């Protein structure tokens, strides 16, 4: 299968300014859970906007599902890419939850009977089926993000981008969304996820990590391959997952800890042996 | 001098179908000079509580005292010096960057001091000082606040509160949405304000901040005070019951204890001390 997303030598600058993205290359395979980390202003959100075709005028190539994105195929290719934004309050258009989920379907002229079935299904997927007639404003942050995800799922995407989608949620809301992402991946094993996040523990538990620093990819690989660059990451003032720090300290104590531990769960398993 | 809540009840939309009792008898003292955390699940009443401190809300019953100011139920005779109180207590809401409105950063920050009776020049001077304090240098003074990045906007908004020179600073989730570096810088700023003598009241879900910066934790649960304790004591127990997330270190430590480790949690403060304890538990000798 073709990569879901492939970016080759992508550079981009806002009007006359210096490059926000510098020769970025990366790819995401079907079914992969990729995370993109980096400081505010490192170019993360610019990258997601370019992938979504929300801005043009870049150098380099973007391929979606094996096809290079151009003006003609942009609409059809990006229709299989969904995005969930940071602020749950800025992405509602409908007056009820059901209306809101229907928005994308209406735009792509889905028949009314089909639409109702789809809305019911995706609302069940995100656990919001009892709220279909509620006003979005009356929901909690986590519930709002679940409705936003339902709207994305209604379009049957092959790639979903989460642009700091849990940053404004409380711990319970964050947990809900993390569990939901896992559920989505179980239901559709080919669904690829790109999560732009500040949550270093989320990155530590993902399949593939991209570190963006000043518009360039600093490191890319499995969590282990990325977080073994301990000093460089600290120098770039990026966070290190707790388990990675802990393993390092344990090695200093003379313990033989496997190299590939990046999550607390894996560390717990090791300590139980 | 301190902030004192005595039997404070608060009901939203009383005598309507939307009636909701948010505070159910709060008794609490926050002494001057402390750095306290107010924690609890969303909807527990934290924000309602702190809005009583600068009289944005008046208790349905009970009294909130801030130094010599009394915030009492509306129908009773109220202190006339609310303005003075609001100069004393600075309140920074969640996502304060949405409240910027002036055409330049310096005008936005000077709005508060001007409102509290400072002359144009004095207000501008206070604004510049506050902007430098939050790390926005001269190059930012004349820019439009709407051109700034998210983190810069938030710092500008906080400068607007600092420019008033509050003795008590209440900050509601000041680091939400910032990257780890931005969070550290933001907290370092409050630390500096605290060291300069202000009392800081931090409303947050981030337990790592509580551990690192606060000397006291106030847990609010369903409109009541569930607990007042120190961070060290607090993290020894399983705080998931308050819908809070323990720092990773404590989660792992509790896991080890459940699997037979005999740790003295009070001595486990950082990663190094904890790794020594684990090595000892696992019988590894340090070469």
XYZ file of C-alpha atoms in Angstrom:
560
model
C 0.000 0.000 0.000
C 1.094 3.559 -0.686
C 1.978 5.807 2.233
C -1.073 7.744 3.383
C 0.983 10.884 3.452
C 4.352 11.575 1.943
C 6.078 14.924 2.059
C 9.196 15.562 0.003
C 11.508 18.503 0.527
C 8.748 20.874 1.588
C 9.621 24.530 2.238
C 7.222 27.328 2.964
C 7.346 31.005 3.920
C 4.591 33.439 4.842
C 4.678 36.706 2.823
C 8.313 37.850 2.442
C 9.248 36.337 5.774
C 11.948 33.758 6.367
C 11.085 30.107 5.857
C 8.681 28.615 8.405
C 9.392 25.153 6.983
C 12.775 24.118 5.609
C 13.170 21.050 3.374
C 10.805 18.900 5.421
C 10.424 15.269 4.352
C 8.341 12.667 6.128
C 5.935 9.835 5.454
C 3.124 8.075 7.284
C 1.988 4.529 6.459
C -1.601 3.224 6.653
C -2.531 2.293 10.214
C 0.353 4.228 11.731
C -0.062 6.458 14.778
C 2.423 9.258 14.210
C 3.117 12.188 16.528
C 4.670 15.519 15.632
C 6.314 17.414 18.471
C 8.129 20.740 18.667
C 7.950 24.164 20.284
C 5.239 26.709 19.606
C 6.296 28.455 16.424
C 8.317 25.481 15.113
C 6.006 25.204 12.095
C 3.771 22.320 13.246
C 0.447 23.958 12.509
C 1.698 25.415 9.227
C 2.550 21.873 8.179
C -0.950 20.616 9.001
C -2.533 23.486 7.067
C -0.407 22.683 4.012
C -1.374 19.009 4.197
C -5.040 20.003 4.345
C -4.601 22.241 1.319
C -5.636 25.295 3.339
C -2.647 27.255 2.028
C -0.723 27.078 -1.216
C 2.531 28.465 -2.564
C 5.004 25.953 -1.154
C 8.135 24.418 -2.617
C 8.416 20.636 -2.641
C 5.856 17.879 -3.008
C 2.961 16.563 -0.946
C 1.562 13.121 -1.827
C -1.707 11.855 -0.379
C -2.447 8.136 -0.863
C 0.343 7.925 -3.437
C -0.867 10.783 -5.607
C 0.888 14.140 -5.777
C -1.470 16.888 -4.649
C -2.197 19.505 -7.305
C -4.900 22.062 -7.918
C -7.150 19.591 -9.757
C -7.118 16.675 -7.324
C -6.767 18.687 -4.096
C -10.451 18.526 -3.212
C -10.897 14.833 -3.825
C -7.642 13.861 -2.054
C -8.146 16.036 1.037
C -11.726 14.787 1.380
C -10.159 11.642 2.876
C -8.197 13.678 5.433
C -9.932 14.925 8.564
C -8.641 17.456 11.066
C -9.590 18.154 14.669
C -8.444 21.522 16.000
C -7.333 22.666 19.429
C -10.193 24.890 20.489
C -13.462 22.949 20.787
C -15.436 26.199 20.663
C -14.096 27.352 17.317
C -15.238 24.457 15.174
C -18.998 24.338 15.586
C -21.355 25.342 12.808
C -24.566 23.458 13.594
C -27.205 24.423 16.146
C -27.459 20.833 17.380
C -24.925 18.037 17.647
C -26.633 16.164 14.774
C -26.592 19.266 12.539
C -22.964 19.758 13.272
C -22.008 16.207 12.382
C -24.102 16.533 9.194
C -22.220 19.602 7.978
C -19.518 17.776 6.026
C -22.009 15.270 4.616
C -24.301 18.053 3.406
C -21.370 19.705 1.649
C -20.611 16.522 -0.223
C -24.301 16.075 -1.190
C -24.951 12.818 0.664
C -28.610 11.726 0.471
C -30.728 12.427 3.527
C -31.539 8.747 4.330
C -27.875 7.761 4.134
C -26.900 10.797 6.144
C -29.112 9.859 9.072
C -27.624 6.380 9.237
C -24.076 7.744 9.119
C -24.764 10.330 11.825
C -26.219 7.642 14.063
C -23.209 5.384 13.512
C -20.464 7.947 14.109
C -22.312 9.391 17.114
C -22.295 5.863 18.586
C -18.600 5.502 17.733
C -17.725 8.552 19.811
C -20.303 7.799 22.517
C -22.444 10.888 21.865
C -25.590 9.182 20.484
C -27.682 10.445 23.411
C -26.721 14.049 22.721
C -27.742 14.396 19.058
C -30.424 17.003 19.774
C -28.303 18.937 22.289
C -26.821 22.346 21.594
C -23.034 22.088 21.185
C -22.580 25.001 23.635
C -24.054 22.931 26.473
C -21.399 20.200 26.209
C -18.150 19.783 28.147
C -14.818 20.307 26.379
C -14.226 16.581 25.967
C -17.740 16.041 24.608
C -17.290 18.909 22.133
C -14.085 17.348 20.830
C -15.882 14.002 20.488
C -18.554 15.683 18.363
C -15.808 17.260 16.246
C -14.277 13.804 15.805
C -17.688 12.379 14.842
C -17.948 15.062 12.142
C -14.572 13.947 10.830
C -15.436 10.215 11.000
C -18.662 10.836 9.073
C -16.490 11.571 6.035
C -14.827 8.151 6.371
C -11.253 9.487 6.411
C -8.057 7.514 5.854
C -5.947 10.049 7.767
C -7.008 12.115 10.771
C -4.866 14.997 11.976
C -5.266 16.042 15.615
C -3.838 19.538 15.954
C -3.293 19.770 19.727
C -6.828 18.481 20.083
C -6.489 17.732 23.802
C -4.484 20.804 24.840
C -7.518 22.668 26.167
C -9.136 19.698 27.913
C -8.935 18.663 31.556
C -7.360 15.299 32.495
C -10.655 13.474 32.154
C -11.300 14.988 28.711
C -7.764 14.111 27.605
C -8.259 10.502 28.701
C -11.595 10.271 26.864
C -10.025 11.438 23.603
C -6.992 9.155 23.940
C -9.277 6.157 24.505
C -11.416 7.197 21.553
C -8.405 7.351 19.219
C -7.492 3.789 20.232
C -11.072 2.686 19.572
C -11.045 4.306 16.119
C -7.832 2.474 15.252
C -9.215 -0.872 16.400
C -12.352 -0.393 14.315
C -10.403 0.638 11.232
C -6.850 -0.797 11.366
C -5.832 1.108 8.207
C -6.698 4.493 9.665
C -3.575 6.629 10.027
C -3.287 9.276 12.739
C -1.055 12.317 12.826
C -1.200 13.924 16.245
C 0.446 17.311 16.679
C 1.021 17.424 20.388
C 2.884 18.875 23.352
C 2.169 15.725 25.330
C 5.513 13.976 25.387
C 3.978 10.866 26.975
C 1.618 10.564 24.001
C 4.621 10.721 21.650
C 6.416 8.074 23.728
C 3.487 5.684 23.191
C 3.055 6.321 19.426
C 4.412 4.324 16.447
C 6.474 7.082 14.935
C 7.722 10.433 16.224
C 8.725 13.490 14.201
C 10.545 16.292 16.009
C 10.184 19.642 14.268
C 12.615 22.355 15.346
C 12.771 25.766 13.665
C 11.027 24.440 10.574
C 13.228 21.381 10.034
C 12.865 17.755 11.046
C 15.410 17.281 13.831
C 14.679 13.584 14.431
C 12.266 11.015 13.002
C 11.731 7.392 13.929
C 10.280 5.100 16.558
C 10.006 6.655 20.042
C 13.127 4.752 21.046
C 15.096 5.959 18.002
C 14.095 9.549 18.732
C 14.398 9.716 22.500
C 17.831 8.066 22.590
C 19.086 11.472 21.381
C 18.756 12.606 24.970
C 21.325 15.420 25.048
C 20.282 16.951 21.729
C 16.630 17.013 22.806
C 17.506 18.575 26.154
C 19.681 21.153 24.385
C 16.768 22.004 22.101
C 14.809 22.466 25.378
C 12.337 19.754 24.445
C 10.740 17.479 27.004
C 11.822 13.873 27.591
C 9.281 11.150 28.471
C 9.342 10.261 32.162
C 10.142 6.583 31.505
C 13.157 7.528 29.364
C 14.518 9.763 32.139
C 13.842 7.035 34.678
C 15.621 4.329 32.620
C 18.637 6.569 32.290
C 18.763 7.116 36.055
C 18.358 3.369 36.656
C 21.276 2.607 34.322
C 23.356 5.080 36.343
C 22.485 2.938 39.367
C 23.975 -0.060 37.598
C 20.730 -1.658 36.449
C 20.536 -3.285 33.024
C 17.455 -1.691 31.524
C 16.473 -2.528 27.903
C 17.108 0.315 25.461
C 13.641 0.401 23.922
C 11.587 1.360 26.986
C 9.841 4.709 26.464
C 6.573 4.345 28.397
C 5.728 3.866 32.060
C 3.743 0.719 31.138
C 6.812 -0.860 29.539
C 8.956 0.134 32.504
C 6.430 -1.380 34.923
C 6.506 -4.606 32.959
C 10.301 -4.686 33.140
C 10.356 -3.991 36.882
C 7.909 -6.832 37.481
C 10.167 -9.447 35.942
C -3.728 39.832 56.352
C -5.331 37.048 54.395
C -8.226 35.794 52.287
C -10.905 34.111 54.330
C -14.060 32.267 53.180
C -16.644 31.748 55.930
C -19.634 29.465 55.206
C -19.800 30.571 51.594
C -22.652 29.232 49.470
C -23.249 30.240 45.883
C -26.183 29.351 43.633
C -26.319 30.193 39.926
C -29.721 31.259 38.505
C -31.619 30.869 41.779
C -35.356 30.147 41.559
C -35.177 29.183 37.872
C -35.155 25.740 36.219
C -31.403 26.264 35.669
C -30.740 26.697 39.401
C -27.386 25.187 40.287
C -25.667 25.264 43.645
C -21.953 25.609 42.848
C -20.554 26.283 46.327
C -21.902 24.377 49.323
C -20.353 25.852 52.437
C -16.745 26.843 51.788
C -14.529 27.584 54.804
C -10.980 28.425 53.947
C -8.058 30.689 54.735
C -5.298 31.655 52.327
C -2.527 33.480 54.164
C -0.652 36.354 52.611
C 2.617 35.415 50.943
C 1.701 31.819 50.087
C 1.674 30.105 46.684
C -1.415 27.898 46.732
C -2.898 25.525 44.192
C -6.633 25.059 43.805
C -7.359 21.722 42.135
C -10.384 19.585 41.333
C -12.340 18.204 38.401
C -14.028 20.487 35.850
C -17.270 21.818 37.266
C -16.272 21.305 40.923
C -16.623 25.010 41.726
C -12.978 26.174 41.552
C -13.626 29.057 39.191
C -16.801 30.106 41.019
C -14.769 30.170 44.205
C -11.951 32.353 42.931
C -14.365 34.820 41.345
C -15.521 35.625 44.890
C -12.026 36.793 45.801
C -12.285 39.965 43.741
C -16.057 40.302 44.097
C -16.942 39.402 40.511
C -19.472 37.178 42.252
C -21.133 37.853 45.588
C -21.924 34.911 47.851
C -25.536 33.772 48.079
C -24.774 33.442 51.772
C -21.611 33.686 53.840
C -18.704 36.131 53.720
C -15.430 36.368 51.827
C -12.891 38.637 53.518
C -9.832 39.947 51.705
C -7.698 41.921 54.178
C -10.234 44.475 55.448
C -12.663 44.172 52.534
C -15.834 42.121 52.947
C -17.665 40.465 50.048
C -21.181 39.749 51.342
C -24.526 38.737 49.751
C -25.837 41.336 47.334
C -28.954 42.338 49.189
C -26.977 43.351 52.261
C -25.093 46.616 52.417
C -21.985 46.162 50.401
C -18.513 47.646 50.830
C -18.105 50.648 48.592
C -14.456 50.006 47.880
C -14.831 47.259 45.260
C -12.505 49.190 42.997
C -9.814 49.161 45.658
C -10.314 45.418 46.062
C -9.916 44.798 42.346
C -6.657 46.711 42.428
C -5.511 44.458 45.238
C -6.645 41.175 43.624
C -5.629 40.530 40.028
C -7.592 37.799 38.279
C -6.248 36.195 35.112
C -8.907 34.095 33.423
C -8.319 31.038 31.275
C -7.150 31.971 27.791
C -6.759 35.664 28.687
C -5.434 36.320 25.182
C -9.044 36.475 23.995
C -9.512 39.619 26.075
C -6.947 41.791 24.303
C -8.651 44.684 22.544
C -6.450 47.771 22.100
C -4.600 48.780 18.959
C -1.135 48.496 20.479
C 0.294 46.194 23.115
C 1.324 49.068 25.418
C -2.123 50.681 25.288
C -3.733 47.380 26.116
C -1.528 46.885 29.167
C -1.902 50.547 30.261
C -5.704 50.259 30.246
C -5.844 48.787 33.770
C -3.646 51.305 35.594
C -5.393 54.159 33.760
C -8.736 52.787 34.845
C -7.508 52.814 38.440
C -6.732 56.512 38.290
C -3.142 56.692 37.076
C -2.217 59.499 34.666
C -1.474 58.643 31.056
C 2.276 58.804 31.723
C 2.211 56.805 34.942
C 0.034 54.166 33.274
C 2.406 53.894 30.323
C 5.367 53.578 32.668
C 3.619 50.783 34.606
C 2.740 49.106 31.298
C 6.310 49.149 30.048
C 7.609 47.772 33.328
C 5.048 44.946 33.296
C 5.779 44.103 29.664
C 9.497 43.816 30.340
C 8.678 41.648 33.356
C 6.748 39.149 31.212
C 9.572 39.108 28.683
C 8.069 41.288 25.960
C 10.797 43.811 25.077
C 10.478 47.286 23.596
C 10.069 45.933 20.087
C 6.599 44.712 21.144
C 5.291 47.953 22.674
C 3.866 49.504 19.520
C 2.732 46.324 17.797
C -0.877 45.273 17.492
C -1.691 42.607 20.094
C -3.445 40.631 17.370
C -0.207 40.071 15.441
C 1.473 38.291 18.338
C 1.838 34.514 18.643
C -0.401 32.655 21.112
C 2.199 32.606 23.881
C 3.104 36.270 23.385
C -0.555 37.271 23.487
C -1.005 35.475 26.752
C 2.026 37.218 28.243
C 0.671 40.574 27.098
C -2.660 39.802 28.762
C -0.928 38.840 32.001
C 1.158 42.026 31.848
C -2.170 43.874 31.804
C -2.980 42.433 35.222
C 0.554 42.823 36.626
C 0.602 46.507 35.599
C -2.059 47.149 38.246
C 0.360 45.842 40.882
C -1.901 43.290 42.602
C -1.027 41.924 46.058
C -3.007 38.783 45.326
C -2.759 37.219 41.898
C -5.308 34.571 40.902
C -4.382 32.677 37.727
C -6.755 30.170 36.133
C -4.964 27.490 34.043
C -2.220 29.881 32.912
C -0.231 27.206 31.064
C -3.067 25.481 29.148
C -2.167 25.218 25.478
C 1.421 26.412 25.922
C 4.370 24.214 24.968
C 6.545 22.849 27.793
C 9.104 25.637 27.402
C 6.393 28.308 27.356
C 4.840 26.769 30.485
C 8.159 26.878 32.316
C 8.672 30.534 31.399
C 5.134 31.395 32.479
C 5.581 29.696 35.861
C 8.996 31.318 36.345
C 7.226 34.638 35.901
C 4.697 33.884 38.664
C 7.527 32.647 40.861
C 9.213 36.032 40.393
C 5.997 37.904 41.207
C 5.652 35.705 44.290
C 9.212 36.405 45.392
C 8.486 40.113 45.032
C 5.864 39.646 47.742
C 2.584 38.747 46.026
C 0.333 35.873 47.045
C -0.291 33.518 44.116
C -3.422 31.430 43.759
C -3.027 28.947 40.917
C -6.055 27.078 39.564
C -4.764 24.115 37.566
C -5.106 20.522 36.404
C -1.357 20.154 35.977
C -0.107 18.293 39.026
C 3.529 18.697 37.981
C 3.126 22.462 38.479
C 1.516 21.898 41.864
C 4.427 19.779 42.972
C 7.069 22.140 41.693
C 5.754 25.564 42.694
C 3.072 25.447 45.368
C 3.360 25.290 49.150
C -0.271 24.346 49.720
C -2.945 22.388 47.823
C -6.652 23.039 48.190
C -8.806 20.270 46.722
C -12.328 21.288 45.743
C -14.875 18.546 45.159
C -18.538 19.121 44.351
C -18.672 22.642 45.805
C -16.913 21.823 49.053
C -13.321 21.803 50.266
C -12.307 18.141 50.218
C -8.818 18.682 51.565
C -6.181 21.267 52.409
C -2.699 19.811 52.422
C 0.897 20.171 51.196
C 1.964 18.864 47.765
C 4.267 16.272 49.354
C 1.479 14.800 51.433
C -1.055 15.092 48.638
C 0.761 12.964 46.074
C 1.285 10.121 48.523
C -2.351 9.194 48.125
C -4.146 8.090 45.016
C -5.622 11.320 43.726
C -7.505 9.713 40.840
C -10.579 9.767 43.059
C -10.689 13.539 42.538
C -10.365 12.962 38.752
C -6.821 14.271 38.968
C -3.816 12.787 37.270
C -0.804 11.925 39.489
C 2.638 12.884 38.209
C 4.175 9.872 36.422
C 6.750 9.411 39.169
C 4.092 8.825 41.804
C 2.131 6.482 39.534
C 5.220 4.338 39.079
C 6.082 4.513 42.786
C 2.588 3.348 43.766
C 2.839 0.551 41.197
C 6.137 -0.628 42.723
C 4.689 -0.522 46.236
C 1.727 -2.578 45.033
C 4.277 -5.092 43.731
C 6.120 -5.453 46.985
C 8.552 -2.527 47.087
C 9.053 -0.982 50.503
C 9.586 2.691 49.689
C 9.450 5.624 52.007
C 7.515 7.867 49.610
C 8.490 10.969 51.541
C 12.124 10.538 50.597
C 11.392 10.079 46.886
C 11.545 13.514 45.364
C 13.306 13.378 42.038
C 14.183 10.829 39.391
C 17.635 10.216 40.918
C 16.398 9.533 44.451
C 13.671 7.308 43.046
C 16.106 5.307 40.886
C 18.265 4.690 43.982
C 15.221 3.344 45.812
C 14.319 1.050 42.905
C 17.893 -0.232 42.585
C 17.894 -1.017 46.310
C 14.529 -2.781 46.007
C 15.755 -4.837 43.046
C 18.987 -5.637 44.911
C 21.323 -3.978 42.421
C 24.643 -2.946 43.882
C 26.044 0.350 42.712
C 29.501 -0.140 41.268
